[in-house]
């Protein structure tokens, strides 16, 4: 068994743990740095009443806490299913270097987890999206952005 297969096997095992415990859908994830698992997660949407508690997000939070950092540079992510748009965004924000996945988004769709509507929404103009977006209070909010720009002791991320 290769190292990649070993880590994927653990992600798949975690997908079953959460499902069997009725904590969420059949999704699991591990994050690896220097051949060591530093973050684990499985879907906990039902257990936490948190729609963002997908396996990848839970694993990212666990890995960040483990490393004491908000970046996961040099880390690899192994997930039992191709990441949804939300998880993919979190992966990019965390700056992971590699994603390995088992099931595809089409496989997930076949069991009732359809993310295609989100991909469609993201490529649609704002005025055509199902969730309306209205800009409000921009002038006041821009003042805070100006303060941020002038802040001397800020830490970029």
Short mmCIF file of N, CA and C in Angstrom, two decimals:
data_model
loop_
_atom_site.label_atom_id
_atom_site.label_comp_id
_atom_site.label_asym_id
_atom_site.label_seq_id
_atom_site.Cartn_x
_atom_site.Cartn_y
_atom_site.Cartn_z
N UNK A 1 0.85 -1.19 0.00
CA UNK A 1 0.00 0.00 0.00
C UNK A 1 0.89 1.25 0.00
N UNK A 2 0.63 2.16 -0.91
CA UNK A 2 1.41 3.40 -0.96
C UNK A 2 1.01 4.31 0.20
N UNK A 3 1.80 5.33 0.43
CA UNK A 3 1.48 6.30 1.48
C UNK A 3 0.16 6.99 1.16
N UNK A 4 -0.05 7.32 -0.11
CA UNK A 4 -1.29 7.98 -0.51
C UNK A 4 -2.49 7.09 -0.26
N UNK A 5 -2.37 5.81 -0.59
CA UNK A 5 -3.47 4.86 -0.34
C UNK A 5 -3.74 4.71 1.15
N UNK A 6 -2.70 4.75 1.96
CA UNK A 6 -2.86 4.64 3.41
C UNK A 6 -3.67 5.83 3.95
N UNK A 7 -3.32 7.03 3.52
CA UNK A 7 -4.03 8.21 4.01
C UNK A 7 -5.46 8.25 3.47
N UNK A 8 -5.65 7.85 2.22
CA UNK A 8 -7.00 7.82 1.66
C UNK A 8 -7.86 6.78 2.38
N UNK A 9 -7.25 5.68 2.73
CA UNK A 9 -7.98 4.65 3.48
C UNK A 9 -8.51 5.20 4.80
N UNK A 10 -7.72 6.04 5.45
CA UNK A 10 -8.16 6.65 6.72
C UNK A 10 -9.29 7.64 6.47
N UNK A 11 -9.21 8.42 5.40
CA UNK A 11 -10.30 9.35 5.07
C UNK A 11 -11.59 8.58 4.80
N UNK A 12 -11.49 7.48 4.09
CA UNK A 12 -12.67 6.67 3.80
C UNK A 12 -13.22 6.04 5.07
N UNK A 13 -12.33 5.59 5.95
CA UNK A 13 -12.78 5.04 7.25
C UNK A 13 -13.55 6.08 8.04
N UNK A 14 -13.04 7.32 8.06
CA UNK A 14 -13.72 8.39 8.79
C UNK A 14 -15.08 8.71 8.17
N UNK A 15 -15.22 8.55 6.86
CA UNK A 15 -16.52 8.80 6.23
C UNK A 15 -17.57 7.84 6.76
N UNK A 16 -17.16 6.65 7.08
CA UNK A 16 -18.09 5.66 7.63
C UNK A 16 -18.42 5.94 9.09
N UNK A 17 -17.45 6.43 9.84
CA UNK A 17 -17.66 6.75 11.26
C UNK A 17 -18.79 7.76 11.42
N UNK A 18 -18.69 8.88 10.72
CA UNK A 18 -19.72 9.91 10.84
C UNK A 18 -21.08 9.44 10.38
N UNK A 19 -21.10 8.69 9.29
CA UNK A 19 -22.36 8.18 8.76
C UNK A 19 -23.01 7.21 9.76
N UNK A 20 -22.24 6.28 10.28
CA UNK A 20 -22.79 5.29 11.21
C UNK A 20 -23.26 5.93 12.50
N UNK A 21 -22.64 7.02 12.92
CA UNK A 21 -23.05 7.72 14.13
C UNK A 21 -24.16 8.73 13.88
N UNK A 22 -24.67 8.76 12.65
CA UNK A 22 -25.74 9.70 12.26
C UNK A 22 -25.35 11.16 12.51
N UNK A 23 -24.07 11.47 12.33
CA UNK A 23 -23.59 12.83 12.51
C UNK A 23 -23.66 13.64 11.23
N UNK A 24 -23.78 12.95 10.10
CA UNK A 24 -23.84 13.61 8.80
C UNK A 24 -23.67 12.62 7.68
N UNK A 25 -23.47 13.14 6.49
CA UNK A 25 -23.33 12.30 5.31
C UNK A 25 -22.02 11.52 5.30
N UNK A 26 -21.86 10.64 4.32
CA UNK A 26 -20.71 9.72 4.26
C UNK A 26 -19.46 10.37 3.68
N UNK A 27 -18.89 11.31 4.43
CA UNK A 27 -17.73 12.04 3.95
C UNK A 27 -16.67 12.12 5.05
N UNK A 28 -15.42 11.82 4.70
CA UNK A 28 -14.32 11.87 5.65
C UNK A 28 -13.10 12.51 5.03
N UNK A 29 -12.20 13.00 5.89
CA UNK A 29 -11.04 13.74 5.39
C UNK A 29 -9.90 13.68 6.40
N UNK A 30 -8.68 13.63 5.87
CA UNK A 30 -7.48 13.80 6.71
C UNK A 30 -6.56 14.81 6.03
N UNK A 31 -5.78 15.49 6.85
CA UNK A 31 -4.77 16.42 6.35
C UNK A 31 -3.42 15.92 6.83
N UNK A 32 -2.48 15.90 5.91
CA UNK A 32 -1.17 15.29 6.16
C UNK A 32 -0.07 16.32 5.95
N UNK A 33 0.88 16.32 6.88
CA UNK A 33 2.10 17.14 6.73
C UNK A 33 3.28 16.27 7.12
N UNK A 34 4.26 16.20 6.25
CA UNK A 34 5.47 15.41 6.51
C UNK A 34 5.12 13.97 6.90
N UNK A 35 4.21 13.38 6.14
CA UNK A 35 3.79 11.99 6.31
C UNK A 35 3.10 11.69 7.65
N UNK A 36 2.58 12.73 8.30
CA UNK A 36 1.85 12.56 9.56
C UNK A 36 0.47 13.19 9.42
N UNK A 37 -0.55 12.47 9.88
CA UNK A 37 -1.89 13.05 9.88
C UNK A 37 -1.96 14.09 10.99
N UNK A 38 -2.27 15.33 10.60
CA UNK A 38 -2.34 16.41 11.58
C UNK A 38 -3.76 16.95 11.74
N UNK A 39 -4.68 16.45 10.91
CA UNK A 39 -6.07 16.88 11.01
C UNK A 39 -6.99 15.79 10.51
N UNK A 40 -8.09 15.59 11.24
CA UNK A 40 -9.08 14.59 10.86
C UNK A 40 -10.46 15.23 10.91
N UNK A 41 -11.33 14.76 10.04
CA UNK A 41 -12.70 15.24 10.08
C UNK A 41 -13.64 14.33 9.33
N UNK A 42 -14.87 14.37 9.74
CA UNK A 42 -15.95 13.72 9.00
C UNK A 42 -17.13 14.66 9.04
N UNK A 43 -18.08 14.41 8.18
CA UNK A 43 -19.23 15.30 8.08
C UNK A 43 -19.98 15.30 9.41
N UNK A 44 -20.16 16.50 9.99
CA UNK A 44 -20.83 16.66 11.29
C UNK A 44 -21.99 17.65 11.20
N UNK A 45 -22.53 17.81 9.99
CA UNK A 45 -23.61 18.76 9.78
C UNK A 45 -24.80 18.48 10.70
N UNK A 46 -25.23 17.24 10.80
CA UNK A 46 -26.38 16.90 11.63
C UNK A 46 -26.05 16.97 13.12
N UNK A 47 -24.85 16.55 13.49
CA UNK A 47 -24.46 16.54 14.90
C UNK A 47 -24.34 17.94 15.48
N UNK A 48 -23.98 18.90 14.64
CA UNK A 48 -23.70 20.25 15.13
C UNK A 48 -24.72 21.29 14.67
N UNK A 49 -25.66 20.86 13.82
CA UNK A 49 -26.60 21.82 13.20
C UNK A 49 -25.84 22.96 12.52
N UNK A 50 -24.74 22.60 11.88
CA UNK A 50 -23.86 23.56 11.22
C UNK A 50 -23.69 23.14 9.77
N UNK A 51 -24.28 23.89 8.83
CA UNK A 51 -24.17 23.49 7.43
C UNK A 51 -22.76 23.58 6.87
N UNK A 52 -21.84 24.21 7.61
CA UNK A 52 -20.46 24.29 7.15
C UNK A 52 -19.58 23.18 7.72
N UNK A 53 -20.13 22.30 8.51
CA UNK A 53 -19.34 21.25 9.17
C UNK A 53 -19.11 20.06 8.25
N UNK A 54 -18.65 20.35 7.04
CA UNK A 54 -18.28 19.28 6.10
C UNK A 54 -16.95 18.69 6.54
N UNK A 55 -16.66 17.49 6.09
CA UNK A 55 -15.45 16.78 6.51
C UNK A 55 -14.19 17.60 6.29
N UNK A 56 -14.08 18.24 5.13
CA UNK A 56 -12.88 19.00 4.82
C UNK A 56 -12.73 20.21 5.75
N UNK A 57 -13.81 20.90 6.02
CA UNK A 57 -13.76 22.07 6.90
C UNK A 57 -13.41 21.64 8.33
N UNK A 58 -14.01 20.55 8.79
CA UNK A 58 -13.70 20.03 10.13
C UNK A 58 -12.22 19.64 10.22
N UNK A 59 -11.71 18.98 9.17
CA UNK A 59 -10.30 18.58 9.17
C UNK A 59 -9.37 19.79 9.10
N UNK A 60 -9.74 20.80 8.32
CA UNK A 60 -8.93 22.03 8.25
C UNK A 60 -8.87 22.69 9.61
N UNK A 61 -10.01 22.79 10.28
CA UNK A 61 -10.02 23.39 11.62
C UNK A 61 -9.14 22.61 12.59
N UNK A 62 -9.22 21.28 12.52
CA UNK A 62 -8.42 20.42 13.39
C UNK A 62 -6.93 20.59 13.10
N UNK A 63 -6.56 20.61 11.83
CA UNK A 63 -5.15 20.76 11.45
C UNK A 63 -4.61 22.13 11.86
N UNK A 64 -5.39 23.17 11.64
CA UNK A 64 -4.95 24.51 12.02
C UNK A 64 -4.73 24.62 13.52
N UNK A 65 -5.63 24.02 14.28
CA UNK A 65 -5.46 24.03 15.74
C UNK A 65 -4.20 23.26 16.12
N UNK A 66 -3.99 22.13 15.48
CA UNK A 66 -2.82 21.29 15.76
C UNK A 66 -1.52 22.05 15.48
N UNK A 67 -1.50 22.80 14.36
CA UNK A 67 -0.28 23.53 13.99
C UNK A 67 -0.18 24.92 14.63
N UNK A 68 -1.29 25.42 15.17
CA UNK A 68 -1.31 26.77 15.71
C UNK A 68 -1.13 27.80 14.60
N UNK A 69 -1.75 27.53 13.45
CA UNK A 69 -1.59 28.40 12.29
C UNK A 69 -2.88 28.44 11.49
N UNK A 70 -3.11 29.54 10.77
CA UNK A 70 -4.28 29.61 9.91
C UNK A 70 -3.95 29.22 8.48
N UNK A 71 -2.71 28.86 8.21
CA UNK A 71 -2.30 28.37 6.90
C UNK A 71 -1.82 26.93 7.01
N UNK A 72 -2.07 26.17 5.98
CA UNK A 72 -1.65 24.78 5.94
C UNK A 72 -0.71 24.55 4.76
N UNK A 73 0.19 25.47 4.56
CA UNK A 73 1.16 25.35 3.48
C UNK A 73 1.97 24.08 3.65
N UNK A 74 2.21 23.40 2.55
CA UNK A 74 2.99 22.16 2.59
C UNK A 74 2.18 20.95 3.00
N UNK A 75 0.88 21.12 3.18
CA UNK A 75 0.03 20.00 3.60
C UNK A 75 -0.75 19.44 2.42
N UNK A 76 -1.12 18.18 2.56
CA UNK A 76 -1.95 17.49 1.57
C UNK A 76 -3.29 17.15 2.22
N UNK A 77 -4.34 17.17 1.42
CA UNK A 77 -5.67 16.84 1.90
C UNK A 77 -6.15 15.59 1.19
N UNK A 78 -6.63 14.63 1.95
CA UNK A 78 -7.20 13.39 1.43
C UNK A 78 -8.66 13.36 1.84
N UNK A 79 -9.55 13.28 0.87
CA UNK A 79 -10.97 13.32 1.17
C UNK A 79 -11.70 12.21 0.43
N UNK A 80 -12.71 11.68 1.06
CA UNK A 80 -13.43 10.55 0.48
C UNK A 80 -14.28 10.95 -0.72
N UNK A 81 -14.45 12.26 -0.95
CA UNK A 81 -15.24 12.71 -2.09
C UNK A 81 -14.70 14.06 -2.58
N UNK A 82 -14.80 14.28 -3.86
CA UNK A 82 -14.40 15.55 -4.46
C UNK A 82 -15.03 16.71 -3.68
N UNK A 83 -14.25 17.70 -3.27
CA UNK A 83 -14.78 18.77 -2.43
C UNK A 83 -15.86 19.60 -3.12
N UNK A 84 -16.84 20.00 -2.32
CA UNK A 84 -17.90 20.90 -2.80
C UNK A 84 -17.30 22.30 -2.95
N UNK A 85 -18.04 23.23 -3.54
CA UNK A 85 -17.51 24.59 -3.71
C UNK A 85 -17.10 25.27 -2.40
N UNK A 86 -17.87 25.08 -1.34
CA UNK A 86 -17.52 25.69 -0.05
C UNK A 86 -16.19 25.13 0.45
N UNK A 87 -16.06 23.81 0.42
CA UNK A 87 -14.84 23.18 0.91
C UNK A 87 -13.65 23.54 0.03
N UNK A 88 -13.88 23.62 -1.26
CA UNK A 88 -12.80 24.00 -2.16
C UNK A 88 -12.31 25.41 -1.83
N UNK A 89 -13.24 26.32 -1.53
CA UNK A 89 -12.86 27.66 -1.11
C UNK A 89 -12.03 27.63 0.16
N UNK A 90 -12.45 26.82 1.13
CA UNK A 90 -11.69 26.72 2.39
C UNK A 90 -10.31 26.14 2.15
N UNK A 91 -10.20 25.19 1.24
CA UNK A 91 -8.91 24.59 0.91
C UNK A 91 -7.97 25.64 0.33
N UNK A 92 -8.50 26.46 -0.56
CA UNK A 92 -7.67 27.53 -1.13
C UNK A 92 -7.28 28.55 -0.07
N UNK A 93 -8.21 28.95 0.80
CA UNK A 93 -7.88 29.90 1.86
C UNK A 93 -6.81 29.33 2.79
N UNK A 94 -6.86 28.03 3.06
CA UNK A 94 -5.89 27.40 3.95
C UNK A 94 -4.54 27.15 3.27
N UNK A 95 -4.49 27.30 1.97
CA UNK A 95 -3.27 27.18 1.18
C UNK A 95 -2.67 25.79 1.19
N UNK A 96 -3.54 24.78 1.11
CA UNK A 96 -3.06 23.41 0.97
C UNK A 96 -2.43 23.23 -0.40
N UNK A 97 -1.47 22.30 -0.51
CA UNK A 97 -0.76 22.15 -1.78
C UNK A 97 -1.32 21.06 -2.68
N UNK A 98 -2.12 20.14 -2.14
CA UNK A 98 -2.56 19.00 -2.94
C UNK A 98 -3.87 18.46 -2.39
N UNK A 99 -4.74 18.03 -3.29
CA UNK A 99 -5.99 17.38 -2.91
C UNK A 99 -6.02 16.00 -3.56
N UNK A 100 -6.26 14.99 -2.77
CA UNK A 100 -6.54 13.65 -3.27
C UNK A 100 -8.00 13.36 -2.92
N UNK A 101 -8.77 12.84 -3.85
CA UNK A 101 -10.16 12.52 -3.55
C UNK A 101 -10.52 11.16 -4.13
N UNK A 102 -11.51 10.51 -3.52
CA UNK A 102 -11.96 9.19 -3.95
C UNK A 102 -13.20 9.34 -4.84
N UNK A 103 -14.37 9.46 -4.25
CA UNK A 103 -15.60 9.61 -5.03
C UNK A 103 -15.62 10.95 -5.75
N UNK A 104 -16.33 11.00 -6.87
CA UNK A 104 -16.47 12.26 -7.62
C UNK A 104 -17.75 12.97 -7.19
N UNK A 105 -17.88 14.23 -7.63
CA UNK A 105 -19.11 14.96 -7.32
C UNK A 105 -20.31 14.31 -8.01
N UNK A 106 -20.09 13.63 -9.14
CA UNK A 106 -21.18 12.89 -9.77
C UNK A 106 -21.60 11.69 -8.93
N UNK A 107 -20.64 11.05 -8.29
CA UNK A 107 -20.97 9.94 -7.37
C UNK A 107 -21.81 10.46 -6.21
N UNK A 108 -21.44 11.64 -5.69
CA UNK A 108 -22.20 12.24 -4.59
C UNK A 108 -23.61 12.60 -5.04
N UNK A 109 -23.73 13.13 -6.23
CA UNK A 109 -25.03 13.48 -6.79
C UNK A 109 -25.93 12.24 -6.87
N UNK A 110 -25.35 11.12 -7.22
CA UNK A 110 -26.12 9.88 -7.37
C UNK A 110 -26.74 9.40 -6.07
N UNK A 111 -26.19 9.85 -4.91
CA UNK A 111 -26.77 9.45 -3.62
C UNK A 111 -27.48 10.62 -2.92
N UNK A 112 -27.73 11.69 -3.67
CA UNK A 112 -28.53 12.78 -3.14
C UNK A 112 -27.79 14.02 -2.69
N UNK A 113 -26.49 14.09 -2.91
CA UNK A 113 -25.70 15.27 -2.54
C UNK A 113 -25.30 15.99 -3.82
N UNK A 114 -26.15 16.92 -4.24
CA UNK A 114 -25.97 17.60 -5.52
C UNK A 114 -25.47 19.03 -5.28
N UNK A 115 -24.26 19.29 -5.73
CA UNK A 115 -23.67 20.62 -5.61
C UNK A 115 -23.67 21.39 -6.92
N UNK A 116 -24.20 20.79 -7.98
CA UNK A 116 -24.12 21.43 -9.30
C UNK A 116 -24.83 22.77 -9.32
N UNK A 117 -25.89 22.92 -8.51
CA UNK A 117 -26.60 24.21 -8.50
C UNK A 117 -25.70 25.33 -7.99
N UNK A 118 -24.76 25.01 -7.09
CA UNK A 118 -23.85 26.03 -6.59
C UNK A 118 -22.84 26.41 -7.67
N UNK A 119 -22.29 25.40 -8.34
CA UNK A 119 -21.38 25.70 -9.45
C UNK A 119 -22.08 26.57 -10.49
N UNK A 120 -23.34 26.26 -10.80
CA UNK A 120 -24.11 27.05 -11.76
C UNK A 120 -24.31 28.48 -11.26
N UNK A 121 -24.64 28.63 -9.99
CA UNK A 121 -24.85 29.96 -9.42
C UNK A 121 -23.58 30.80 -9.49
N UNK A 122 -22.45 30.20 -9.18
CA UNK A 122 -21.19 30.94 -9.17
C UNK A 122 -20.84 31.48 -10.55
N UNK A 123 -21.26 30.79 -11.58
CA UNK A 123 -20.94 31.25 -12.93
C UNK A 123 -22.02 32.16 -13.51
N UNK A 124 -23.09 32.39 -12.76
CA UNK A 124 -24.18 33.27 -13.23
C UNK A 124 -23.94 34.70 -12.77
N UNK A 125 -24.39 35.68 -13.56
CA UNK A 125 -24.32 37.07 -13.09
C UNK A 125 -25.14 37.23 -11.81
N UNK A 126 -24.72 38.14 -10.95
CA UNK A 126 -25.42 38.34 -9.66
C UNK A 126 -26.92 38.51 -9.83
N UNK A 127 -27.32 39.28 -10.81
CA UNK A 127 -28.76 39.56 -10.97
C UNK A 127 -29.56 38.33 -11.38
N UNK A 128 -28.90 37.26 -11.79
CA UNK A 128 -29.61 36.04 -12.19
C UNK A 128 -29.55 34.93 -11.14
N UNK A 129 -28.94 35.20 -10.00
CA UNK A 129 -28.78 34.16 -8.98
C UNK A 129 -30.06 34.00 -8.15
N UNK A 130 -30.21 32.82 -7.59
CA UNK A 130 -31.39 32.53 -6.77
C UNK A 130 -31.38 33.25 -5.43
N UNK A 131 -30.21 33.47 -4.89
CA UNK A 131 -30.09 34.24 -3.65
C UNK A 131 -29.74 35.67 -4.05
N UNK A 132 -30.64 36.59 -3.77
CA UNK A 132 -30.43 37.99 -4.16
C UNK A 132 -29.30 38.60 -3.35
N UNK A 133 -28.55 39.47 -3.99
CA UNK A 133 -27.47 40.20 -3.34
C UNK A 133 -27.70 41.68 -3.55
N UNK A 134 -27.72 42.44 -2.45
CA UNK A 134 -27.96 43.87 -2.50
C UNK A 134 -26.84 44.57 -1.73
N UNK A 135 -26.14 45.47 -2.38
CA UNK A 135 -25.11 46.25 -1.72
C UNK A 135 -25.77 47.33 -0.87
N UNK A 136 -25.34 47.43 0.39
CA UNK A 136 -25.96 48.36 1.33
C UNK A 136 -24.90 48.86 2.31
N UNK A 137 -24.82 50.14 2.55
CA UNK A 137 -23.89 50.69 3.55
C UNK A 137 -22.45 50.74 3.10
N UNK A 138 -22.20 50.74 1.81
CA UNK A 138 -20.83 50.67 1.30
C UNK A 138 -19.98 51.86 1.76
N UNK A 139 -20.51 53.05 1.76
CA UNK A 139 -19.70 54.23 2.15
C UNK A 139 -19.17 54.09 3.57
N UNK A 140 -20.01 53.65 4.50
CA UNK A 140 -19.56 53.46 5.88
C UNK A 140 -18.56 52.30 5.96
N UNK A 141 -18.83 51.24 5.23
CA UNK A 141 -17.94 50.09 5.27
C UNK A 141 -16.58 50.41 4.66
N UNK A 142 -16.55 51.25 3.63
CA UNK A 142 -15.28 51.66 3.02
C UNK A 142 -14.39 52.41 4.00
N UNK A 143 -15.00 53.13 4.94
CA UNK A 143 -14.21 53.85 5.95
C UNK A 143 -13.40 52.86 6.80
N UNK A 144 -14.00 51.72 7.11
CA UNK A 144 -13.28 50.70 7.88
C UNK A 144 -12.15 50.10 7.04
N UNK A 145 -12.41 49.88 5.75
CA UNK A 145 -11.35 49.40 4.86
C UNK A 145 -10.19 50.39 4.81
N UNK A 146 -10.51 51.67 4.80
CA UNK A 146 -9.46 52.71 4.81
C UNK A 146 -8.65 52.62 6.10
N UNK A 147 -9.33 52.40 7.23
CA UNK A 147 -8.63 52.26 8.51
C UNK A 147 -7.70 51.03 8.47
N UNK A 148 -8.19 49.97 7.86
CA UNK A 148 -7.37 48.75 7.73
C UNK A 148 -6.12 49.06 6.90
N UNK A 149 -6.30 49.78 5.80
CA UNK A 149 -5.17 50.11 4.93
C UNK A 149 -4.12 50.91 5.67
N UNK A 150 -4.54 51.76 6.60
CA UNK A 150 -3.62 52.63 7.34
C UNK A 150 -3.08 51.98 8.61
N UNK A 151 -3.66 50.89 9.03
CA UNK A 151 -3.26 50.21 10.26
C UNK A 151 -1.84 49.70 10.14
N UNK A 152 -1.02 50.06 11.10
CA UNK A 152 0.39 49.70 11.04
C UNK A 152 0.72 48.30 11.51
N UNK A 153 -0.05 47.78 12.45
CA UNK A 153 0.31 46.49 13.05
C UNK A 153 -0.60 45.35 12.56
N UNK A 154 -1.08 45.46 11.33
CA UNK A 154 -1.97 44.42 10.81
C UNK A 154 -1.14 43.20 10.36
N UNK A 155 -1.80 42.07 10.39
CA UNK A 155 -1.18 40.83 9.90
C UNK A 155 -2.02 40.34 8.74
N UNK A 156 -1.42 40.28 7.57
CA UNK A 156 -2.13 39.82 6.38
C UNK A 156 -2.21 38.28 6.39
N UNK A 157 -3.26 37.80 5.79
CA UNK A 157 -3.42 36.35 5.69
C UNK A 157 -4.00 35.92 4.40
#
